[in-house]
XYZ file of C-alpha atoms in Angstrom:
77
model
C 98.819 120.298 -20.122
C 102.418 120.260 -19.478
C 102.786 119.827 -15.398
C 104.908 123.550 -15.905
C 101.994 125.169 -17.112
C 99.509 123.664 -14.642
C 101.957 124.901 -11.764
C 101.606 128.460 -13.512
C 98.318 128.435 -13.963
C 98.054 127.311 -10.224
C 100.160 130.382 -9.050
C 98.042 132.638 -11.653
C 94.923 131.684 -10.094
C 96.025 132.160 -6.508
C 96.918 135.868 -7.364
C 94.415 138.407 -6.186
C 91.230 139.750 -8.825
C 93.318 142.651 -9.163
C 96.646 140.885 -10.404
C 94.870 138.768 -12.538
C 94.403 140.936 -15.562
C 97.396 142.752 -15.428
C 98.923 139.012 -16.005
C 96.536 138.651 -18.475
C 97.378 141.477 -20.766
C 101.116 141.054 -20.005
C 100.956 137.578 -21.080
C 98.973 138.351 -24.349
C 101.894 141.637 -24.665
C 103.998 138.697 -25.096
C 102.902 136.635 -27.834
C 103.998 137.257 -31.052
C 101.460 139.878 -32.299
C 102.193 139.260 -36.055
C 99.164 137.168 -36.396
C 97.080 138.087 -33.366
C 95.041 141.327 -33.484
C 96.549 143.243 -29.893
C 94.198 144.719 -27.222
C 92.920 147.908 -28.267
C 92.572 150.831 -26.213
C 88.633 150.001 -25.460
C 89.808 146.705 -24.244
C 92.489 148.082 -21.756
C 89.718 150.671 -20.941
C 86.907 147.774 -20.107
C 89.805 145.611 -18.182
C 90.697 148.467 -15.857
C 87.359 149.064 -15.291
C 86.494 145.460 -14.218
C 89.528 145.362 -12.072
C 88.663 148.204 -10.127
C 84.636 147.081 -10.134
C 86.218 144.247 -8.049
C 89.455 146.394 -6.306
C 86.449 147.818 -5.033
C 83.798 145.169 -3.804
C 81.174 146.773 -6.427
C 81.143 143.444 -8.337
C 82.057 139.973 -6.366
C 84.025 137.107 -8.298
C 82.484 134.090 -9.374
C 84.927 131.070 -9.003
C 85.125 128.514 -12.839
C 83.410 126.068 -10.608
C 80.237 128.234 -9.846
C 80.242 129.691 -13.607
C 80.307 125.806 -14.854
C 77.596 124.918 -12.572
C 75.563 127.846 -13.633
C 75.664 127.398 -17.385
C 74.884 123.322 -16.638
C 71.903 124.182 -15.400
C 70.777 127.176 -17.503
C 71.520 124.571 -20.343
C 69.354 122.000 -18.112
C 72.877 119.657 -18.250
């Protein structure tokens, strides 16, 4: 990974639960959607949902490290 991109992603990850998927759809908005199927309304639907399920404190983030550690040893790795 280009150091550019891991600064980005750096940044991206330091924005709040709430930011996060709004950066996420804008950055998928701009990919050439030629060849990539775009988010369909259920999707938006299902993403604002989980945003405010966490805006809210009903659901609490799980950081990559914990979800890693969680499927190793579910997987017994």
């Amino acid at each position: 990974m280009a150091l550019a991109v891991e600064e980005i992603l750096a940044a991206a990850l330091a924005l709040s639960d709430v930011d996060r998927p709004d950066l996420i759809e804008a950055l998928l908005d701009s990919v050439d959607s030629s060849d990539q199927p775009s988010l369909d309304e259920s999707w938006r639907e299902e993403i604002q949902r989980r945003s405010a399920e966490l805006a809210t404190g009903a659901v609490k983030p799980v950081s990559w490290t914990e979800v890693k550690r969680r499927a190793r040893e579910s997987s017994g790795g």
